[in-house]
mmCIF file of C-alpha atoms in Angstrom:
data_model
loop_
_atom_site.group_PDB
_atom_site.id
_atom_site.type_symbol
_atom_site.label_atom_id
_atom_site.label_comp_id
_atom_site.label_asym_id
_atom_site.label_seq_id
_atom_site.Cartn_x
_atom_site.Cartn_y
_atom_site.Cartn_z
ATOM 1 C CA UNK A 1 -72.924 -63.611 13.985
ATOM 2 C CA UNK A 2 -68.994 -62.556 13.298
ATOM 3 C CA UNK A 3 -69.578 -64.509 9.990
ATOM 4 C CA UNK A 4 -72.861 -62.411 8.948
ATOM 5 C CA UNK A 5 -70.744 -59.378 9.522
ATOM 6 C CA UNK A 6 -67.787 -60.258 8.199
ATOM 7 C CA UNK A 7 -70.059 -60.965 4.567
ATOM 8 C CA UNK A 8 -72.358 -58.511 4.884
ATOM 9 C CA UNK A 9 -69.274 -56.175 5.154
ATOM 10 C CA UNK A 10 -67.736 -57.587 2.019
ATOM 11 C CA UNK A 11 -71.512 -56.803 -0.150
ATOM 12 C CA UNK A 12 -71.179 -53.371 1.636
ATOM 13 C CA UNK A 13 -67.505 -52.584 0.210
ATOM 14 C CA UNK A 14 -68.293 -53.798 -3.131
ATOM 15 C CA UNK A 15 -68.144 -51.088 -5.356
ATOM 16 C CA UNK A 16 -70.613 -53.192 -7.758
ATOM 17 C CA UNK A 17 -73.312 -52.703 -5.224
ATOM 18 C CA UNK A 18 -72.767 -48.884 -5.441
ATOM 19 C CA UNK A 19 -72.983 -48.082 -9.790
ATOM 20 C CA UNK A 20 -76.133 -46.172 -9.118
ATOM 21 C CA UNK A 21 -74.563 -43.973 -6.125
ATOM 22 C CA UNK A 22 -70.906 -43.447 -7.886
ATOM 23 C CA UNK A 23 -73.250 -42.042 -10.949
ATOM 24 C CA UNK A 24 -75.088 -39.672 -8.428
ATOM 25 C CA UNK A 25 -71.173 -38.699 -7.446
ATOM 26 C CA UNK A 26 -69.946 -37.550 -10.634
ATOM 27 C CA UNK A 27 -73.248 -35.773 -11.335
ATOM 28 C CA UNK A 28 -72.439 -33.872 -8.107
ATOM 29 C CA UNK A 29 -69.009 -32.749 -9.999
ATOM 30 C CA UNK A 30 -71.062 -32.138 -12.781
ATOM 31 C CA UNK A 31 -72.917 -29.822 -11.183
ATOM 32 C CA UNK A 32 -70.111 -28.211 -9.156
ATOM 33 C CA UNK A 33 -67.983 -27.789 -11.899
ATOM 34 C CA UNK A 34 -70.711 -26.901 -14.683
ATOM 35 C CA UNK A 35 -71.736 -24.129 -12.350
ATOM 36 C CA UNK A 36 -67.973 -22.241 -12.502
ATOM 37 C CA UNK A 37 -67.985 -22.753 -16.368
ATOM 38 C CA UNK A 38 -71.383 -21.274 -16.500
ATOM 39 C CA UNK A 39 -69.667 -18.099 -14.942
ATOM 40 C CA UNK A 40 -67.056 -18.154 -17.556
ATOM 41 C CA UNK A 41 -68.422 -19.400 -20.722
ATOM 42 C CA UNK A 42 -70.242 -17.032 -23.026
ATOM 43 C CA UNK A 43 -72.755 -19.311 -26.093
ATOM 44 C CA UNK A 44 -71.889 -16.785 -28.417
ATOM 45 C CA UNK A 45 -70.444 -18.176 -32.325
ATOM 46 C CA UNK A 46 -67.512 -15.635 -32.366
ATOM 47 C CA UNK A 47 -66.668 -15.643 -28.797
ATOM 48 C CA UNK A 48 -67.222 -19.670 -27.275
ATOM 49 C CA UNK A 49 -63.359 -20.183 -29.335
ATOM 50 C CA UNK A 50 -62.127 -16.898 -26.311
ATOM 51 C CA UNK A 51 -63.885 -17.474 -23.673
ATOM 52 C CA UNK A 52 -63.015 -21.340 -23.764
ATOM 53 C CA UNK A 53 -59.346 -20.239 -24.425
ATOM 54 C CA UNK A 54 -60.186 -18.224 -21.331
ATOM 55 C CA UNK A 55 -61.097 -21.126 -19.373
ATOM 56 C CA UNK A 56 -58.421 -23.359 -20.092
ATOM 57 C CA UNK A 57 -54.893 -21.076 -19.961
ATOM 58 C CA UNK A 58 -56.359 -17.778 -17.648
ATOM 59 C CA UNK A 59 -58.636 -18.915 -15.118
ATOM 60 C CA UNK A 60 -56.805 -20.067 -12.156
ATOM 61 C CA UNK A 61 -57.586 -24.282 -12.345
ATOM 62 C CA UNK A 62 -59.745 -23.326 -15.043
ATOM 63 C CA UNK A 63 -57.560 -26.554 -17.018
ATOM 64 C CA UNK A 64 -58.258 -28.745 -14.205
ATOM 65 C CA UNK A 65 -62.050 -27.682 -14.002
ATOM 66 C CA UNK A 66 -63.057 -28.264 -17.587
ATOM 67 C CA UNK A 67 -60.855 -31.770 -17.566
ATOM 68 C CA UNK A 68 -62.982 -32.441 -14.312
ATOM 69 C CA UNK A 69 -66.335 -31.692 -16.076
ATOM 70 C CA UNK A 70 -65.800 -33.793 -19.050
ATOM 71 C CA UNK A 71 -64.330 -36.473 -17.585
ATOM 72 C CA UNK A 72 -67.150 -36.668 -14.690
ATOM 73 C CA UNK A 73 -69.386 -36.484 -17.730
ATOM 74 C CA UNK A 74 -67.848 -39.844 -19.281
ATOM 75 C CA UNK A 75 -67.954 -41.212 -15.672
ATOM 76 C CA UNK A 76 -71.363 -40.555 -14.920
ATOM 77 C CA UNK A 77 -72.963 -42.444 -18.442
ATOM 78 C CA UNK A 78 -70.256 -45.720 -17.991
ATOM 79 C CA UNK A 79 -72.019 -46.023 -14.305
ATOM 80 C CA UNK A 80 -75.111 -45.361 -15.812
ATOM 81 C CA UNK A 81 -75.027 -48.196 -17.976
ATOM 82 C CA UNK A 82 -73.256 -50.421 -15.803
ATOM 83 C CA UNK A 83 -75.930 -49.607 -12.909
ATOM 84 C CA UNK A 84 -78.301 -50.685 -15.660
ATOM 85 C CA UNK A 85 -76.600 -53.795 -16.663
ATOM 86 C CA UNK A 86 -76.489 -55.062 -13.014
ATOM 87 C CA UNK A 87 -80.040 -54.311 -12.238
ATOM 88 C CA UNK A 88 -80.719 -56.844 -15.282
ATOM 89 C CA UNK A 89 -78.592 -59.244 -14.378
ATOM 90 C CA UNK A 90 -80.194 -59.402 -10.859
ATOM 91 C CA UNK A 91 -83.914 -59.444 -12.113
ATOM 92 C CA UNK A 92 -84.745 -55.878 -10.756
ATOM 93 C CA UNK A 93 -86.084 -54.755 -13.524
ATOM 94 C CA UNK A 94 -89.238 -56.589 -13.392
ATOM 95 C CA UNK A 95 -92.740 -55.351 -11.666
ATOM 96 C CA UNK A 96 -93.418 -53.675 -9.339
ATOM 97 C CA UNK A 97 -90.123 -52.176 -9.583
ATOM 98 C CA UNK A 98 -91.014 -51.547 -13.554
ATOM 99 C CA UNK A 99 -91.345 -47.994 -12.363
ATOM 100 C CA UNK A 100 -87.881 -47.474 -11.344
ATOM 101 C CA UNK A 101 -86.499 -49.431 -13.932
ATOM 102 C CA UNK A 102 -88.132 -46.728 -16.986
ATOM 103 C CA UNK A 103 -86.894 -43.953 -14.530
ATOM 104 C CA UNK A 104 -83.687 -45.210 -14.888
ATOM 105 C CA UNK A 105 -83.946 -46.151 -18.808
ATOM 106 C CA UNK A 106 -84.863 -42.103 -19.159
ATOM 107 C CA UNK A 107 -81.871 -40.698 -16.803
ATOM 108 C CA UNK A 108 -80.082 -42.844 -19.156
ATOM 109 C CA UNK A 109 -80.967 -41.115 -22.424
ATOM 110 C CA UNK A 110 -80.413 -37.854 -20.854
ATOM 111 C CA UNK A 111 -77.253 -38.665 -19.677
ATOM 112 C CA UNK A 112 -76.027 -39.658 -22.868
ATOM 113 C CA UNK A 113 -77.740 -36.415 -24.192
ATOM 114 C CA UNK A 114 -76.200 -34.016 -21.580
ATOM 115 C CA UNK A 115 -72.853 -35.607 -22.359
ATOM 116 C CA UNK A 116 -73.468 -35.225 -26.083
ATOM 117 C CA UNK A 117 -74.433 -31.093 -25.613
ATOM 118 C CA UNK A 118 -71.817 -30.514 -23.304
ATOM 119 C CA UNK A 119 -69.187 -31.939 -25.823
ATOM 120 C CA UNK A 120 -70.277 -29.956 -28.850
ATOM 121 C CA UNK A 121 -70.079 -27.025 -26.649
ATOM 122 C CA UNK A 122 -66.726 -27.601 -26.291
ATOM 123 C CA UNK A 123 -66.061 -26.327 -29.205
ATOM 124 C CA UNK A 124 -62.626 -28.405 -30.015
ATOM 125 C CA UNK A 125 -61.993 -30.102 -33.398
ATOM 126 C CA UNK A 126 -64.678 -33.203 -32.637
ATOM 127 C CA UNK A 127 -67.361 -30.685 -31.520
ATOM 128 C CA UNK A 128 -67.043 -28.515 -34.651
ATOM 129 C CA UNK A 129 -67.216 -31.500 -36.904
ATOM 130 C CA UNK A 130 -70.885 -32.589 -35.128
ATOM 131 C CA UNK A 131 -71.826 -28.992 -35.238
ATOM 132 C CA UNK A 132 -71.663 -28.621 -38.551
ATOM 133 C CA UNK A 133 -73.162 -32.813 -39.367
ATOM 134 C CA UNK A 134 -76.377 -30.996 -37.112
ATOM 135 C CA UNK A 135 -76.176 -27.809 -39.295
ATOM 136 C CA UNK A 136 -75.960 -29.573 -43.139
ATOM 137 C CA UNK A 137 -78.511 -32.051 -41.201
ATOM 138 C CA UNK A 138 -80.988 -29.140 -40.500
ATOM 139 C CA UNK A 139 -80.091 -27.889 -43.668
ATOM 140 C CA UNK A 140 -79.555 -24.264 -41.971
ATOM 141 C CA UNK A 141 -75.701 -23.745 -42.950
ATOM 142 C CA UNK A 142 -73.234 -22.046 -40.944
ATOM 143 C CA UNK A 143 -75.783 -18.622 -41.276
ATOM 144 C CA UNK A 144 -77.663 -19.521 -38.581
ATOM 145 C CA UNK A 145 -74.790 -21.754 -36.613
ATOM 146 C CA UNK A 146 -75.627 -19.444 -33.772
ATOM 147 C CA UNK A 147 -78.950 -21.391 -32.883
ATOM 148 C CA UNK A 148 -78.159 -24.196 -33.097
ATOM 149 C CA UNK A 149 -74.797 -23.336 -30.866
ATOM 150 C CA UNK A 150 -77.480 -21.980 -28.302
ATOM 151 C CA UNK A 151 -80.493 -24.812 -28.738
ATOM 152 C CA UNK A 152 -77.831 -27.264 -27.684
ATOM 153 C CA UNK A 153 -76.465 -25.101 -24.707
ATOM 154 C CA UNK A 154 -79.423 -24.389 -23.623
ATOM 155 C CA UNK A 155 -80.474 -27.980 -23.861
ATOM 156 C CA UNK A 156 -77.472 -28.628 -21.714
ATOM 157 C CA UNK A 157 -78.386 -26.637 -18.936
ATOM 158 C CA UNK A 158 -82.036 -27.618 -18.858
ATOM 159 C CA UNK A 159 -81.358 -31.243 -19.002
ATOM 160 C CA UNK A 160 -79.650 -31.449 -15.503
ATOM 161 C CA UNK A 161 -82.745 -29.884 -13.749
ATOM 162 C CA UNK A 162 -84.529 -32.797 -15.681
ATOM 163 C CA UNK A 163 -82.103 -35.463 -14.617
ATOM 164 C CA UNK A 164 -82.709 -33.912 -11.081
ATOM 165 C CA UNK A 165 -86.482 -34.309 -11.235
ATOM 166 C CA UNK A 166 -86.554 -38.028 -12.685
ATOM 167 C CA UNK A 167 -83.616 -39.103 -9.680
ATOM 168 C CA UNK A 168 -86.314 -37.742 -7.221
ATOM 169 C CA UNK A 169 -89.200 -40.266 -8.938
ATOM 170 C CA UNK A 170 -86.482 -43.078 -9.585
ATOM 171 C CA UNK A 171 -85.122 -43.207 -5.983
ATOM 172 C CA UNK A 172 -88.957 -42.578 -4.320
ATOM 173 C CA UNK A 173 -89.360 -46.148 -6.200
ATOM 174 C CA UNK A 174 -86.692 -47.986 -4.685
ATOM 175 C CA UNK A 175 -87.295 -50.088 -1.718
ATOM 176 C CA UNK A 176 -83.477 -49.624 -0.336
ATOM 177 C CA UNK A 177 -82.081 -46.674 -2.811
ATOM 178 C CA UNK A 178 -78.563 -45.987 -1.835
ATOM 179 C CA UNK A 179 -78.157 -42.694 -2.789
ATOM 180 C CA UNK A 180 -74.303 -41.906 -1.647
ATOM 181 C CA UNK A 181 -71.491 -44.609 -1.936
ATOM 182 C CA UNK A 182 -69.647 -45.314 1.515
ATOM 183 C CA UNK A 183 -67.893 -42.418 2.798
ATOM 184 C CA UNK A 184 -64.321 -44.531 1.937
ATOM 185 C CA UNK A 185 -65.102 -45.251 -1.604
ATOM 186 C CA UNK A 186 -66.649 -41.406 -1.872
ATOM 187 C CA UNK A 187 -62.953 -40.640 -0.916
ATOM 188 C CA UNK A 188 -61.212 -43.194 -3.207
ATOM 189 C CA UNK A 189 -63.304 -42.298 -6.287
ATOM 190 C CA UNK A 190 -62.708 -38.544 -5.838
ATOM 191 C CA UNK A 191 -59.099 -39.359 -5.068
ATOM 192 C CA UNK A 192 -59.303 -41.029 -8.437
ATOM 193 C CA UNK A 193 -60.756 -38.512 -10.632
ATOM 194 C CA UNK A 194 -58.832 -35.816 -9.834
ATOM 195 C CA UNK A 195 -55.729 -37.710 -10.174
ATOM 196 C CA UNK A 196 -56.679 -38.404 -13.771
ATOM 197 C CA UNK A 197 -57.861 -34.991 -14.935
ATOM 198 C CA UNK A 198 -54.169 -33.829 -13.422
ATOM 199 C CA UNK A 199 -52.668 -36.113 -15.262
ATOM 200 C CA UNK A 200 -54.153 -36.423 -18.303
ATOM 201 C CA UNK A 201 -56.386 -32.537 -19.136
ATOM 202 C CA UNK A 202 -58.080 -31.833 -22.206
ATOM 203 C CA UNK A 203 -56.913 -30.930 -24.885
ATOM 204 C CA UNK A 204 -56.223 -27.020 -25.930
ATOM 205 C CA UNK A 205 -59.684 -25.884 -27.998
ATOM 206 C CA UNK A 206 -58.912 -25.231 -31.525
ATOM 207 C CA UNK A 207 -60.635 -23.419 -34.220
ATOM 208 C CA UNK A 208 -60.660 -24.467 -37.532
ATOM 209 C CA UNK A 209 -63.157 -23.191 -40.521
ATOM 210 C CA UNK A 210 -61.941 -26.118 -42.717
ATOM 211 C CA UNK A 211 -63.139 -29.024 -40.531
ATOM 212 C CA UNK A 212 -64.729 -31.863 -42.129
ATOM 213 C CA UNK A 213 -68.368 -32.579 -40.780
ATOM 214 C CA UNK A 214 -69.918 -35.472 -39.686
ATOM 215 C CA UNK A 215 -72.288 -37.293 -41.987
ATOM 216 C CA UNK A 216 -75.199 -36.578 -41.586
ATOM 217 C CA UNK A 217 -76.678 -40.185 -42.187
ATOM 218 C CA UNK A 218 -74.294 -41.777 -39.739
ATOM 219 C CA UNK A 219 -75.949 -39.030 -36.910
ATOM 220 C CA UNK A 220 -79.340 -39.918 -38.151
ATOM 221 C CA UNK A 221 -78.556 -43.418 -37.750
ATOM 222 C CA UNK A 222 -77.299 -43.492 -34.578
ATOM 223 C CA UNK A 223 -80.515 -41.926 -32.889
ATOM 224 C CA UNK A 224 -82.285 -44.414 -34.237
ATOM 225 C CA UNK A 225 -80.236 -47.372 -33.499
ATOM 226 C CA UNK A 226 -79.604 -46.159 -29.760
ATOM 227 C CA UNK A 227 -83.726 -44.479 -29.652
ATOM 228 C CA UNK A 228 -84.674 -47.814 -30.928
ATOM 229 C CA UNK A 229 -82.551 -49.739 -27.745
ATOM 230 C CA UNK A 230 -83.772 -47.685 -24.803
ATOM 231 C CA UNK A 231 -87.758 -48.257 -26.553
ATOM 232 C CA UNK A 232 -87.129 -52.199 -26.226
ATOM 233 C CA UNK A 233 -85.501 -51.596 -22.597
ATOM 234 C CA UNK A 234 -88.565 -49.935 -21.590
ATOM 235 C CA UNK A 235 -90.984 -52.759 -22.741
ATOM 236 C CA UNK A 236 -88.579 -55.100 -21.088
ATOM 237 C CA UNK A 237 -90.181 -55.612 -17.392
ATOM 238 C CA UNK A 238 -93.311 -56.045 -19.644
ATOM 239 C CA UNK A 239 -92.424 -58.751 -22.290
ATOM 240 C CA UNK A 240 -89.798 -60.737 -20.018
ATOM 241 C CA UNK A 241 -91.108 -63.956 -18.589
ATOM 242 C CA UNK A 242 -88.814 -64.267 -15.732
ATOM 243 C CA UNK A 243 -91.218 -64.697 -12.430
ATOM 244 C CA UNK A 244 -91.646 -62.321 -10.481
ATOM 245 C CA UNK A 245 -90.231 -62.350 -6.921
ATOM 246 C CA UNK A 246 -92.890 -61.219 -3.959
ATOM 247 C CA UNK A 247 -93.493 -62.558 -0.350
ATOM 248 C CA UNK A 248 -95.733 -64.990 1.156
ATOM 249 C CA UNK A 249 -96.939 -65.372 4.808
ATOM 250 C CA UNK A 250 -97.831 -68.912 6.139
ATOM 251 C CA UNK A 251 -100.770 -68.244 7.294
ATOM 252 C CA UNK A 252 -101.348 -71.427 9.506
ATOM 253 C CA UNK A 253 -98.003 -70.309 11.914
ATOM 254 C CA UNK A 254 -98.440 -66.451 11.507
ATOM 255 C CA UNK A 255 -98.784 -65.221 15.062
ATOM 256 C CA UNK A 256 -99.915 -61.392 13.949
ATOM 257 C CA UNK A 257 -97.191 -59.623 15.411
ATOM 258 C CA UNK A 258 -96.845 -57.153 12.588
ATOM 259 C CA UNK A 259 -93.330 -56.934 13.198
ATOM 260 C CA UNK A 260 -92.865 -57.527 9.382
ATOM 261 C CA UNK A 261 -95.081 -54.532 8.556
ATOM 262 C CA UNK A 262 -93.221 -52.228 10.838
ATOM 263 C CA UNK A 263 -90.350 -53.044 9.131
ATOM 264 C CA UNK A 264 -91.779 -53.197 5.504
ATOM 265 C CA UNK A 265 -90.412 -49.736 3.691
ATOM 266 C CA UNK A 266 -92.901 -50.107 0.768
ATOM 267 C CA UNK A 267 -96.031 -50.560 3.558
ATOM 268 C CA UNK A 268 -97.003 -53.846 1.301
ATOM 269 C CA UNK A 269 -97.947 -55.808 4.466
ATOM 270 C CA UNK A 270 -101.111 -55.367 6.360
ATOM 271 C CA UNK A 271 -103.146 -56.709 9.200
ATOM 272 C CA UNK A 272 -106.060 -59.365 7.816
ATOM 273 C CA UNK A 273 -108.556 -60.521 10.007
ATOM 274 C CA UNK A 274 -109.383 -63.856 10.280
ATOM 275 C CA UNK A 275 -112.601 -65.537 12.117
ATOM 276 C CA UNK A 276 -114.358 -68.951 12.393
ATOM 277 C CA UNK A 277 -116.804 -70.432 14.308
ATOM 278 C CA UNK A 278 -114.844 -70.709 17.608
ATOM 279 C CA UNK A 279 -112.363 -67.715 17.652
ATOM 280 C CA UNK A 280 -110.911 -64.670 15.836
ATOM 281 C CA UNK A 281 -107.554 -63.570 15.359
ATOM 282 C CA UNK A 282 -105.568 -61.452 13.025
ATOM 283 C CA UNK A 283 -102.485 -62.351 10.669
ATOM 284 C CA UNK A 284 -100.194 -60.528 8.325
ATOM 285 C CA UNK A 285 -100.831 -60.713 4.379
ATOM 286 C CA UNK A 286 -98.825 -59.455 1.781
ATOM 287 C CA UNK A 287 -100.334 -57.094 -0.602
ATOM 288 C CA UNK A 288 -98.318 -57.936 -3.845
ATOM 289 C CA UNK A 289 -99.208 -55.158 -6.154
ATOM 290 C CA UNK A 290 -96.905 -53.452 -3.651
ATOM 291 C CA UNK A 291 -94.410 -55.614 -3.180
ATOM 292 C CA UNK A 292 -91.269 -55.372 -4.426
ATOM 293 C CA UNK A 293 -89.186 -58.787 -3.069
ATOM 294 C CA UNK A 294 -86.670 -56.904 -1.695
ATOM 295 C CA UNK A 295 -87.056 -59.835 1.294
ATOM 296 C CA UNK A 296 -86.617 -57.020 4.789
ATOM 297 C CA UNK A 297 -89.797 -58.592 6.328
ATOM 298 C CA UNK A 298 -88.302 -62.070 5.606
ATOM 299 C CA UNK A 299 -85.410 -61.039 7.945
ATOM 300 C CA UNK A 300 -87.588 -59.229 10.295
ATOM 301 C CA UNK A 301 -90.129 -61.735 10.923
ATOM 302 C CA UNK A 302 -89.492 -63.586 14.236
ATOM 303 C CA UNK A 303 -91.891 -66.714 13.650
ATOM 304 C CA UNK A 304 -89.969 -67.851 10.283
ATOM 305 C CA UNK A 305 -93.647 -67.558 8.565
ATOM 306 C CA UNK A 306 -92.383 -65.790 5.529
ATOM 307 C CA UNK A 307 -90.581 -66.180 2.438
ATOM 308 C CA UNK A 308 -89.829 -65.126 -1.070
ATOM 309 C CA UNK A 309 -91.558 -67.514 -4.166
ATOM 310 C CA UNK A 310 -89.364 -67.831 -7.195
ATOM 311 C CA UNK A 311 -85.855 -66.494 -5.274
ATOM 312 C CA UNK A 312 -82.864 -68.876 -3.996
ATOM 313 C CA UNK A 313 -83.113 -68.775 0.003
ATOM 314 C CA UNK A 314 -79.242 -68.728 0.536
ATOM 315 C CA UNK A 315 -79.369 -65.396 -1.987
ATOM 316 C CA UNK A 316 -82.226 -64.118 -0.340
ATOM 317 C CA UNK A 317 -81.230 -64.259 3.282
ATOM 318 C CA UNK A 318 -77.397 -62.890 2.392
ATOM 319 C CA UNK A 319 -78.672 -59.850 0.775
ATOM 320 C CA UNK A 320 -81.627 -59.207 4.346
ATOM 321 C CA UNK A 321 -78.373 -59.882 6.183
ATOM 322 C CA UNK A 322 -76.325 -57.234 4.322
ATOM 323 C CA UNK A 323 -79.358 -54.695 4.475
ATOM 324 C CA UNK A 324 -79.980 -54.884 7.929
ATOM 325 C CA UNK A 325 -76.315 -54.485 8.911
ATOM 326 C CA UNK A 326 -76.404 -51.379 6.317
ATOM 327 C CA UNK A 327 -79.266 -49.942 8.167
ATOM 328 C CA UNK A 328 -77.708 -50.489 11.669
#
């Protein structure tokens, strides 16, 4: 039993286990800190260069805040795409968790797309350049570079309340979501990011007419390229052929304690009855457009009767071991 514990806590302090929850983190920041440049910041042509200037050298932290935001920004669409990475590695991309797994494709692409508006409104020297590749794109000139300054702010803003509404469909889909990292690595990665943005802030916002814009080809071309990615990692849980992982009750030695159904969070196990000529009885069957493999009723069952198809036992029973102890 000391040995269970002792491994399970090693998968629990693993900050590979937690990608998804340290993203949720620095959206948190995002949130906090977008919220105090909100107050601050005004979308206007001729007075974002002042009121960022504003930000950075008047308001009290206001430095530290905008270093914060941006680098929380970075933070949050590296996890993103390592959370993504690891759920492919591990297979969890495939049915029925295909759900979650296009969820997570979509607050992918709108991270990337939050970080990208909230960068051009910036306004610094990198900004102005991609404001002005969006503007010869659009073919609208710097006449009307006030609409486009306020499509992409308010694109900004509304894309968080989206992000917000897709993490509430992408976690409901997720047999054992963990939401919030342990309260010690919570600690450690704040401890972390605020060291950084002291040590290393923004740089000053500078305005300069005579910038160089970015082609507008190479922008073109990089939607494409990076729409044309996230369209085949949608399709993926569709086209793969990897087998899919589900459980299986012995039905012979299943006593019908429903112990594993109890414990089932996706409900995918239900009470069959079975009769012949000399008695009746009832068992547990899986139903497997429901489940997900995640392998709790494995670990909860009493009798031994079920298991996971297509999944290494040793793997399997480590991770039931490491979920349990995370639920205790």
């Amino acid at each position: 039993m000391n040995t269970i514990k002792e491994n399970s806590s090693r998968y629990l302090l693993n900050p590979t286990h937690y990608f998804g929850a340290i993203t949720i983190i620095f959206f948190l920041i995002q949130i906090v800190t977008g919220a105090i440049l909100v107050m601050n910041f005004i979308p206007y042509f001729t007075e974002a260069y002042q009121s960022l200037m504003y930000i950075t050298n008047t308001l009290p932290y206001g430095f530290f805040i905008r270093t914060l935001h941006r680098y929380s920004a970075f933070g949050m669409l590296i996890l993103c795409i390592l959370h993504m990475a690891r759920m492919f590695t591990t297979s969890r991309f495939l049915r029925p968790r295909d759900v979650g797994w296009t969820t997570g494709i979509v607050l992918l692409f709108f991270t990337a797309l939050v970080t990208l508006t909230g960068f051009i409104s910036s306004y610094d020297i990198w900004s102005q350049g991609l404001l002005q590749g969006f503007a010869e794109l659009f073919n609208i000139g710097r006449r009307d570079f006030q609409t486009l300054l306020s499509v992409n702010y308010g694109l900004h803003l509304l894309l968080h309340a989206l992000i917000l509404m897709f993490l509430i469909t992408h976690f409901s889909r997720i047999a054992r979501p963990k939401v919030f990292p342990p309260l010690s690595l919570t600690l450690v990665l704040l401890g972390v990011i605020t060291l950084i943005s002291g040590l290393f802030p923004v740089a000053q916002v500078v305005e300069d007419p005579t910038i160089q814009s970015f082609d507008p080809a190479r922008i073109i071309t990089s939607i494409i390229i990076f729409s044309a990615v996230l369209l085949l990692l949608v399709f993926l849980p569709y086209i793969s052929r990897k087998k899919r992982i589900y459980a299986f009750v012995d039905e012979n030695r299943c006593t019908g304690c429903m112990y594993c159904s109890e414990a089932c969070p996706k409900k995918a196990i239900e009470e069959k009855n079975i009769s012949n000529e000399h008695l009746q009885y009832n068992i547990a069957t899986v139903l497997r457009h429901k489940c997900q493999g995640c392998g709790i009723c494995v670990g909860a069952c009493r009798s031994s009767v079920i298991q996971l198809e297509n999944h290494n036992d040793e793997i399997m029973l480590e991770e039931v071991r490491s979920a349990w102890i995370e639920q205790a």
